[in-house]
mmCIF file of C-alpha atoms and ligand atoms in Angstrom:
data_model
loop_
_atom_site.group_PDB
_atom_site.id
_atom_site.type_symbol
_atom_site.label_atom_id
_atom_site.label_comp_id
_atom_site.label_asym_id
_atom_site.label_seq_id
_atom_site.Cartn_x
_atom_site.Cartn_y
_atom_site.Cartn_z
ATOM 1 C CA MET A 49 82.750 61.826 171.708
ATOM 2 C CA ILE A 50 84.555 63.528 169.649
ATOM 3 C CA LEU A 51 83.229 66.106 167.307
ATOM 4 C CA ILE A 52 84.340 66.987 164.086
ATOM 5 C CA THR A 53 82.938 70.175 162.447
ATOM 6 C CA GLY A 54 84.412 70.346 158.485
ATOM 7 C CA ALA A 55 84.890 66.624 158.456
ATOM 8 C CA THR A 56 84.598 66.291 154.759
ATOM 9 C CA GLY A 57 87.413 68.699 154.577
ATOM 10 C CA THR A 58 90.745 68.802 153.894
ATOM 11 C CA ILE A 59 92.041 68.789 157.587
ATOM 12 C CA GLY A 60 88.779 67.515 158.910
ATOM 13 C CA SER A 61 88.544 64.072 157.304
ATOM 14 C CA GLU A 62 92.342 63.070 157.732
ATOM 15 C CA VAL A 63 91.798 63.913 161.554
ATOM 16 C CA LEU A 64 88.331 61.845 161.296
ATOM 17 C CA ARG A 65 89.953 59.067 159.905
ATOM 18 C CA ARG A 66 92.961 59.179 162.095
ATOM 19 C CA ILE A 67 90.518 59.067 165.448
ATOM 20 C CA ALA A 68 88.548 56.612 164.428
ATOM 21 C CA ALA A 69 91.937 54.222 163.555
ATOM 22 C CA ARG A 70 92.671 54.757 167.172
ATOM 23 C CA GLY A 71 89.350 53.224 168.092
ATOM 24 C CA GLU A 72 87.936 56.538 169.379
ATOM 25 C CA ALA A 73 84.131 56.866 169.545
ATOM 26 C CA VAL A 74 84.188 59.810 166.969
ATOM 27 C CA ARG A 75 80.652 62.130 165.156
ATOM 28 C CA ALA A 76 81.403 63.801 162.179
ATOM 29 C CA LEU A 77 79.398 67.198 160.770
ATOM 30 C CA THR A 78 78.289 67.258 157.523
ATOM 31 C CA ARG A 79 75.660 69.779 155.791
ATOM 32 C CA ASP A 80 74.733 66.325 153.280
ATOM 33 C CA PRO A 81 75.482 62.885 155.663
ATOM 34 C CA SER A 82 75.043 61.563 151.564
ATOM 35 C CA ARG A 83 77.722 62.919 150.156
ATOM 36 C CA ALA A 84 80.127 62.438 153.406
ATOM 37 C CA ARG A 85 82.383 59.354 152.266
ATOM 38 C CA THR A 86 83.837 58.010 156.128
ATOM 39 C CA PRO A 87 85.712 55.714 156.977
ATOM 40 C CA PRO A 88 83.525 52.808 159.369
ATOM 41 C CA GLY A 89 82.763 53.225 162.872
ATOM 42 C CA VAL A 90 82.292 56.884 162.485
ATOM 43 C CA GLU A 91 78.885 58.256 163.586
ATOM 44 C CA VAL A 92 77.491 61.043 161.009
ATOM 45 C CA VAL A 93 75.317 63.674 161.862
ATOM 46 C CA ALA A 94 73.945 66.769 159.889
ATOM 47 C CA GLY A 95 74.120 70.219 160.800
ATOM 48 C CA ASP A 96 75.213 73.447 159.340
ATOM 49 C CA PHE A 97 77.225 76.357 161.457
ATOM 50 C CA ASP A 98 73.758 78.499 160.741
ATOM 51 C CA ASP A 99 71.201 75.928 162.193
ATOM 52 C CA PRO A 100 71.418 76.780 165.629
ATOM 53 C CA ALA A 101 69.334 73.262 166.241
ATOM 54 C CA SER A 102 71.642 71.007 163.872
ATOM 55 C CA LEU A 103 74.336 72.009 166.588
ATOM 56 C CA GLU A 104 72.704 71.398 169.221
ATOM 57 C CA ARG A 105 72.426 68.211 168.129
ATOM 58 C CA ALA A 106 75.902 67.638 167.651
ATOM 59 C CA VAL A 107 77.179 68.396 170.491
ATOM 60 C CA SER A 108 75.066 66.283 172.661
ATOM 61 C CA GLY A 109 77.180 64.087 174.687
ATOM 62 C CA VAL A 110 80.254 65.125 173.023
ATOM 63 C CA ASP A 111 83.161 65.356 175.617
ATOM 64 C CA GLY A 112 85.646 67.167 172.839
ATOM 65 C CA VAL A 113 85.376 69.515 169.766
ATOM 66 C CA PHE A 114 87.938 69.790 166.339
ATOM 67 C CA LEU A 115 86.337 73.003 165.027
ATOM 68 C CA VAL A 116 86.774 73.358 161.556
ATOM 69 C CA ALA A 117 84.858 76.224 160.078
ATOM 70 C CA PRO A 118 85.555 77.666 156.619
ATOM 71 C CA GLY A 119 87.379 80.407 156.042
ATOM 72 C CA GLY A 120 85.984 84.008 155.130
ATOM 73 C CA PRO A 121 83.805 86.738 156.773
ATOM 74 C CA SER A 122 81.797 84.408 158.246
ATOM 75 C CA THR A 123 84.140 82.229 160.193
ATOM 76 C CA GLU A 124 83.330 84.512 163.832
ATOM 77 C CA ARG A 125 79.927 83.599 163.238
ATOM 78 C CA TYR A 126 80.120 80.203 162.454
ATOM 79 C CA ASP A 127 82.828 79.500 165.562
ATOM 80 C CA LEU A 128 80.603 81.393 167.798
ATOM 81 C CA ALA A 129 77.681 79.031 166.777
ATOM 82 C CA VAL A 130 79.222 76.157 167.704
ATOM 83 C CA LEU A 131 81.424 77.680 171.188
ATOM 84 C CA ALA A 132 77.967 78.757 172.085
ATOM 85 C CA ALA A 133 76.164 75.096 171.440
ATOM 86 C CA ALA A 134 78.949 73.282 172.764
ATOM 87 C CA ARG A 135 79.407 75.594 176.276
ATOM 88 C CA SER A 136 75.542 74.850 176.952
ATOM 89 C CA ALA A 137 76.093 71.025 176.311
ATOM 90 C CA GLY A 138 78.839 70.635 178.989
ATOM 91 C CA VAL A 139 81.717 70.160 176.936
ATOM 92 C CA ARG A 140 84.829 69.804 178.279
ATOM 93 C CA LYS A 141 87.982 70.482 175.737
ATOM 94 C CA VAL A 142 87.714 72.464 172.595
ATOM 95 C CA VAL A 143 90.518 72.354 169.931
ATOM 96 C CA LYS A 144 90.271 75.226 167.180
ATOM 97 C CA LEU A 145 91.997 75.300 163.487
ATOM 98 C CA SER A 146 92.729 79.004 163.107
ATOM 99 C CA SER A 147 95.254 80.623 161.130
ATOM 100 C CA ILE A 148 99.211 81.843 161.120
ATOM 101 C CA GLY A 149 98.799 85.899 161.524
ATOM 102 C CA ALA A 150 95.053 85.140 163.449
ATOM 103 C CA ASP A 151 96.695 87.770 166.148
ATOM 104 C CA ALA A 152 98.182 90.005 163.898
ATOM 105 C CA THR A 153 95.487 92.158 162.205
ATOM 106 C CA ASP A 154 91.902 92.825 164.317
ATOM 107 C CA ASP A 155 90.156 92.367 161.339
ATOM 108 C CA HIS A 156 91.305 88.982 160.707
ATOM 109 C CA TRP A 157 88.794 85.423 160.486
ATOM 110 C CA HIS A 158 89.827 83.969 163.019
ATOM 111 C CA ARG A 159 90.860 86.093 165.984
ATOM 112 C CA THR A 160 87.458 86.463 167.298
ATOM 113 C CA GLY A 161 86.854 83.036 167.294
ATOM 114 C CA GLU A 162 90.349 82.254 169.220
ATOM 115 C CA GLN A 163 89.273 85.060 171.813
ATOM 116 C CA ALA A 164 85.878 82.423 172.832
ATOM 117 C CA VAL A 165 88.128 79.422 172.543
ATOM 118 C CA ARG A 166 90.471 81.161 175.287
ATOM 119 C CA ALA A 167 87.164 82.658 177.554
ATOM 120 C CA GLY A 168 84.493 80.116 176.843
ATOM 121 C CA GLY A 169 85.549 78.272 180.086
ATOM 122 C CA MET A 170 86.605 74.472 177.995
ATOM 123 C CA SER A 171 90.061 73.638 178.220
ATOM 124 C CA TRP A 172 91.677 74.644 174.795
ATOM 125 C CA THR A 173 93.778 74.606 172.192
ATOM 126 C CA LEU A 174 94.167 76.483 168.975
ATOM 127 C CA LEU A 175 96.178 76.000 165.717
ATOM 128 C CA ARG A 176 97.643 78.512 163.768
ATOM 129 C CA PRO A 177 98.349 76.539 160.259
ATOM 130 C CA SER A 178 100.662 78.039 157.867
ATOM 131 C CA ALA A 179 100.153 77.586 154.053
ATOM 132 C CA PHE A 180 98.618 74.304 153.595
ATOM 133 C CA ALA A 181 101.038 72.262 150.761
ATOM 134 C CA GLY A 182 97.318 70.995 149.838
ATOM 135 C CA ASN A 183 96.611 73.640 148.230
ATOM 136 C CA ALA A 184 98.924 72.733 145.129
ATOM 137 C CA LEU A 185 95.770 70.277 144.431
ATOM 138 C CA GLN A 186 94.288 73.562 142.913
ATOM 139 C CA TRP A 187 97.225 72.935 140.597
ATOM 140 C CA ALA A 188 96.548 69.436 138.964
ATOM 141 C CA ALA A 189 94.374 70.418 136.661
ATOM 142 C CA ALA A 190 96.177 72.912 134.764
ATOM 143 C CA VAL A 191 99.731 70.769 135.572
ATOM 144 C CA ARG A 192 97.762 67.688 133.419
ATOM 145 C CA ALA A 193 96.332 69.614 130.564
ATOM 146 C CA ASP A 194 99.547 71.341 130.178
ATOM 147 C CA GLU A 195 98.208 74.589 130.869
ATOM 148 C CA PRO A 196 99.868 77.819 133.217
ATOM 149 C CA VAL A 197 99.685 77.647 137.154
ATOM 150 C CA PRO A 198 98.152 80.514 138.263
ATOM 151 C CA ASN A 199 101.079 82.222 140.295
ATOM 152 C CA MET A 200 99.003 84.729 142.689
ATOM 153 C CA THR A 201 101.877 85.238 145.777
ATOM 154 C CA GLY A 202 105.075 85.694 143.135
ATOM 155 C CA THR A 203 108.486 85.472 144.866
ATOM 156 C CA ALA A 204 107.131 85.132 148.298
ATOM 157 C CA ALA A 205 108.405 82.404 150.631
ATOM 158 C CA GLN A 206 105.742 80.792 153.154
ATOM 159 C CA GLY A 207 106.682 78.049 155.683
ATOM 160 C CA VAL A 208 104.123 75.128 153.590
ATOM 161 C CA ILE A 209 102.959 72.718 155.938
ATOM 162 C CA ASP A 210 101.930 69.559 155.178
ATOM 163 C CA PRO A 211 97.973 68.927 156.455
ATOM 164 C CA ARG A 212 99.045 65.420 157.391
ATOM 165 C CA ASP A 213 101.126 67.522 160.210
ATOM 166 C CA ILE A 214 98.112 69.712 160.923
ATOM 167 C CA ALA A 215 95.739 66.265 161.531
ATOM 168 C CA GLU A 216 98.628 64.844 164.045
ATOM 169 C CA VAL A 217 99.145 67.438 165.891
ATOM 170 C CA ALA A 218 94.904 67.665 166.077
ATOM 171 C CA VAL A 219 94.900 64.334 166.934
ATOM 172 C CA GLU A 220 97.179 64.194 169.856
ATOM 173 C CA ALA A 221 95.762 68.089 171.379
ATOM 174 C CA LEU A 222 92.146 65.925 171.343
ATOM 175 C CA VAL A 223 93.029 62.820 172.678
ATOM 176 C CA SER A 224 96.250 64.098 175.265
ATOM 177 C CA ALA A 225 95.864 66.715 178.112
ATOM 178 C CA LYS A 226 99.490 67.961 177.592
ATOM 179 C CA HIS A 227 98.320 70.618 174.086
ATOM 180 C CA GLU A 228 95.335 72.150 177.010
ATOM 181 C CA GLY A 229 95.901 75.969 176.785
ATOM 182 C CA GLN A 230 99.088 75.686 174.124
ATOM 183 C CA THR A 231 98.364 77.956 171.048
ATOM 184 C CA TYR A 232 100.606 76.145 168.101
ATOM 185 C CA THR A 233 102.068 78.261 165.329
ATOM 186 C CA LEU A 234 102.857 75.146 162.733
ATOM 187 C CA THR A 235 104.599 75.527 159.824
ATOM 188 C CA GLY A 236 106.696 73.242 157.327
ATOM 189 C CA PRO A 237 110.271 73.288 157.918
ATOM 190 C CA GLU A 238 110.687 75.572 154.896
ATOM 191 C CA LEU A 239 110.409 78.703 153.659
ATOM 192 C CA LEU A 240 108.885 77.870 149.951
ATOM 193 C CA SER A 241 108.164 80.787 147.232
ATOM 194 C CA PHE A 242 105.635 79.697 144.683
ATOM 195 C CA PRO A 243 108.400 79.274 142.346
ATOM 196 C CA ASP A 244 110.074 76.897 144.836
ATOM 197 C CA GLN A 245 107.346 74.936 145.500
ATOM 198 C CA ILE A 246 106.624 74.468 141.189
ATOM 199 C CA ALA A 247 110.596 73.156 140.751
ATOM 200 C CA ARG A 248 109.704 70.378 143.433
ATOM 201 C CA LEU A 249 107.231 69.426 141.263
ATOM 202 C CA GLU A 250 108.934 69.003 138.059
ATOM 203 C CA ALA A 251 111.814 67.610 139.710
ATOM 204 C CA ALA A 252 109.639 64.903 140.675
ATOM 205 C CA LEU A 253 107.401 64.149 137.479
ATOM 206 C CA GLY A 254 110.383 64.838 135.270
ATOM 207 C CA ARG A 255 109.115 67.643 132.950
ATOM 208 C CA THR A 256 108.612 71.133 133.145
ATOM 209 C CA ILE A 257 105.721 73.381 134.474
ATOM 210 C CA LYS A 258 103.992 76.540 133.142
ATOM 211 C CA THR A 259 102.998 78.894 135.325
ATOM 212 C CA VAL A 260 101.125 82.552 134.469
ATOM 213 C CA ASP A 261 101.648 85.229 137.167
ATOM 214 C CA VAL A 262 98.160 86.936 138.070
ATOM 215 C CA PRO A 263 98.791 90.729 139.405
ATOM 216 C CA LEU A 264 95.929 91.212 142.208
ATOM 217 C CA ASP A 265 93.681 93.575 140.122
ATOM 218 C CA VAL A 266 93.550 90.626 137.673
ATOM 219 C CA VAL A 267 92.888 88.349 140.120
ATOM 220 C CA ARG A 268 89.948 90.539 141.967
ATOM 221 C CA GLU A 269 88.211 90.351 138.393
ATOM 222 C CA GLN A 270 88.809 86.863 138.177
ATOM 223 C CA MET A 271 87.325 86.137 141.822
ATOM 224 C CA LEU A 272 84.485 88.281 140.581
ATOM 225 C CA ALA A 273 84.043 86.834 137.654
ATOM 226 C CA SER A 274 83.671 83.692 139.417
ATOM 227 C CA GLY A 275 80.683 84.354 141.849
ATOM 228 C CA MET A 276 82.433 85.174 144.784
ATOM 229 C CA ASP A 277 80.666 87.629 147.257
ATOM 230 C CA GLY A 278 82.762 90.602 147.131
ATOM 231 C CA GLU A 279 83.518 90.890 150.934
ATOM 232 C CA MET A 280 85.266 87.550 150.398
ATOM 233 C CA VAL A 281 87.051 88.474 147.165
ATOM 234 C CA GLU A 282 88.717 91.888 149.410
ATOM 235 C CA SER A 283 89.108 89.834 152.305
ATOM 236 C CA ARG A 284 91.229 86.880 149.986
ATOM 237 C CA LEU A 285 92.807 89.790 148.278
ATOM 238 C CA ARG A 286 94.594 91.487 151.543
ATOM 239 C CA GLY A 287 95.565 87.790 152.643
ATOM 240 C CA LEU A 288 97.440 87.845 149.189
ATOM 241 C CA LYS A 289 98.599 91.208 149.627
ATOM 242 C CA ILE A 290 100.638 89.895 152.982
ATOM 243 C CA ILE A 291 102.120 87.242 151.899
ATOM 244 C CA ARG A 292 103.346 88.946 148.934
ATOM 245 C CA ASP A 293 104.725 91.793 150.581
ATOM 246 C CA GLY A 294 107.047 88.930 152.838
ATOM 247 C CA GLY A 295 104.487 88.678 155.899
ATOM 248 C CA ASN A 296 104.444 85.588 155.906
ATOM 249 C CA ALA A 297 107.611 84.641 155.809
ATOM 250 C CA VAL A 298 107.995 82.551 158.917
ATOM 251 C CA LEU A 299 108.956 79.502 160.139
ATOM 252 C CA THR A 300 108.170 77.772 163.349
ATOM 253 C CA ASP A 301 109.172 74.873 165.408
ATOM 254 C CA GLY A 302 105.440 74.515 166.904
ATOM 255 C CA VAL A 303 105.002 70.414 164.814
ATOM 256 C CA GLU A 304 108.313 69.796 166.886
ATOM 257 C CA ARG A 305 107.111 71.270 169.868
ATOM 258 C CA ALA A 306 103.600 69.611 169.994
ATOM 259 C CA LEU A 307 104.437 65.881 168.381
ATOM 260 C CA GLY A 308 108.340 66.028 169.261
ATOM 261 C CA ARG A 309 109.957 65.480 165.564
ATOM 262 C CA PRO A 310 110.257 67.644 162.490
ATOM 263 C CA PRO A 311 107.547 68.569 160.129
ATOM 264 C CA THR A 312 107.355 66.747 156.973
ATOM 265 C CA ASP A 313 109.057 68.249 153.704
ATOM 266 C CA PHE A 314 106.979 69.855 150.596
ATOM 267 C CA GLY A 315 109.193 66.851 148.908
ATOM 268 C CA ALA A 316 107.078 63.699 150.977
ATOM 269 C CA TRP A 317 103.466 65.391 150.364
ATOM 270 C CA VAL A 318 104.404 65.652 146.144
ATOM 271 C CA LEU A 319 105.508 61.843 146.136
ATOM 272 C CA ASP A 320 102.667 61.147 147.940
ATOM 273 C CA HIS A 321 100.095 62.723 146.155
ATOM 274 C CA LEU A 322 101.552 62.796 142.223
ATOM 275 C CA ASP A 323 99.125 61.362 140.853
ATOM 276 C CA ALA A 324 97.136 64.158 141.096
ATOM 277 C CA PHE A 325 99.631 65.709 138.406
ATOM 278 C CA VAL A 326 99.613 63.005 135.846
ATOM 279 C CA THR A 327 97.472 62.889 132.816
ATOM 280 C CA ASN A 328 96.189 58.704 132.865
HETATM 281 N N1 LIG B 234 94.446 76.827 153.001
HETATM 282 C C1 LIG B 234 95.146 76.861 154.214
HETATM 283 O O1 LIG B 234 96.767 77.113 153.291
HETATM 284 C C2 LIG B 234 95.030 77.466 155.502
HETATM 285 C C3 LIG B 234 96.245 77.900 155.648
HETATM 286 C C4 LIG B 234 95.931 78.043 157.334
HETATM 287 C C5 LIG B 234 94.732 78.195 157.848
HETATM 288 N N2 LIG B 234 93.307 77.581 157.161
HETATM 289 C C6 LIG B 234 92.274 77.664 157.866
HETATM 290 O O2 LIG B 234 91.641 75.799 157.558
HETATM 291 C C7 LIG B 234 90.000 76.169 157.521
HETATM 292 C C8 LIG B 234 89.519 75.336 156.566
HETATM 293 O O3 LIG B 234 90.734 74.420 156.669
HETATM 294 P P1 LIG B 234 90.060 73.084 155.399
HETATM 295 O O4 LIG B 234 90.797 73.518 154.248
HETATM 296 O O5 LIG B 234 90.217 71.462 156.137
HETATM 297 O O6 LIG B 234 88.382 73.170 155.178
HETATM 298 P P2 LIG B 234 87.841 72.783 153.688
HETATM 299 O O7 LIG B 234 88.714 71.776 153.038
HETATM 300 O O8 LIG B 234 87.763 74.456 152.858
HETATM 301 O O9 LIG B 234 86.538 72.128 153.999
HETATM 302 C C9 LIG B 234 85.514 73.112 154.578
HETATM 303 C C10 LIG B 234 84.263 72.424 155.735
HETATM 304 O O10 LIG B 234 83.791 72.990 155.844
HETATM 305 C C11 LIG B 234 82.501 72.403 156.090
HETATM 306 N N3 LIG B 234 81.526 73.249 156.477
HETATM 307 C C12 LIG B 234 81.376 74.688 155.279
HETATM 308 N N4 LIG B 234 80.174 75.508 154.952
HETATM 309 C C13 LIG B 234 79.908 74.802 156.145
HETATM 310 C C14 LIG B 234 78.223 75.328 157.297
HETATM 311 N N5 LIG B 234 77.018 75.908 156.734
HETATM 312 N N6 LIG B 234 77.935 74.277 158.262
HETATM 313 C C15 LIG B 234 78.450 72.750 158.333
HETATM 314 N N7 LIG B 234 79.575 72.923 157.353
HETATM 315 C C16 LIG B 234 80.061 73.542 156.645
HETATM 316 C C17 LIG B 234 82.491 71.573 154.570
HETATM 317 O O11 LIG B 234 81.633 70.438 155.440
HETATM 318 P P3 LIG B 234 80.225 69.705 154.308
HETATM 319 O O12 LIG B 234 80.352 71.049 152.597
HETATM 320 O O13 LIG B 234 80.808 68.143 154.714
HETATM 321 O O14 LIG B 234 79.110 70.584 154.929
HETATM 322 C C18 LIG B 234 83.666 71.349 154.851
HETATM 323 O O15 LIG B 234 83.652 69.852 155.820
HETATM 324 C C19 LIG B 234 89.875 77.300 158.117
HETATM 325 O O16 LIG B 234 89.302 77.973 158.509
HETATM 326 C C20 LIG B 234 91.211 78.206 156.745
HETATM 327 O O17 LIG B 234 91.006 79.519 157.089
HETATM 328 C C21 LIG B 234 93.790 77.254 156.053
#
């Protein structure tokens, strides 16, 4: 039995779909099973990273865990809670969704969780993806309404990766012993800035897209006004500053190493998600 945490999110839901399609026994963790849309045959379990008893139930009888916790100041606490429950239940393998740059700064959200995974006595694989192509879905409502899409990263480039590639690596790591002890930094095939991504979308849509540059102090005000926790806001801003300073302009061979094929390009992601950007 494989347990997927973050099973209703971008990567977890794709991993769940792929594992279920292989006929593997799989369990999905969510805080609200009544709202979870999962493939047939998937066992859904109610659980919260802040409720240790629910995690104990979730890991019972489980062989491998795909550990996905939301990014933020709570990631460390969430990771440690799942790992403690998994260890006590005799789970054999953990694959953790981390992030590119997890080892670059002492205060990175994923740093402690990564260290605990490596030292936890279970076999492990760490996935450190760059920026998800799927983040572009956050622009979809503005694009559909022909309103300006906010640019928070200027012209800084990133190795934008298709979430489906991350999910494929996760599935391979969960079902095969080949990836045990591996840390994969996962990027797409090319460095893309916000304007580059917008240009790809424009080409696919056949029309121009309005954008607006948003300086970091305005980003801060907007995040705080939206009700986001202050610690989370500052943490997000530090990440955006690293990106703006060129700190995430990195390409790796992680997908090729893990899957034996090149990563999918952003153009393919755009074509497969074009409907989200079109007004019906
Ligand atoms: N976006 C990027 O560009 C990027 C890049 C690199 C790394 N990452 C990393 O990717 C991870 C996020 O992955 P994602 O985007 O696939 O996730 P996501 O779409 O943001 O979904 C978050 C998931 O976490 C679950 N969750 C939230 N709070 C929970 C709690 N208290 N207890 C149990 N479950 C809880 C949610 O489940 P329910 O709501 O159903 O309970 C949901 O399935 C983060 O760790 C982030 O640092 C992201």
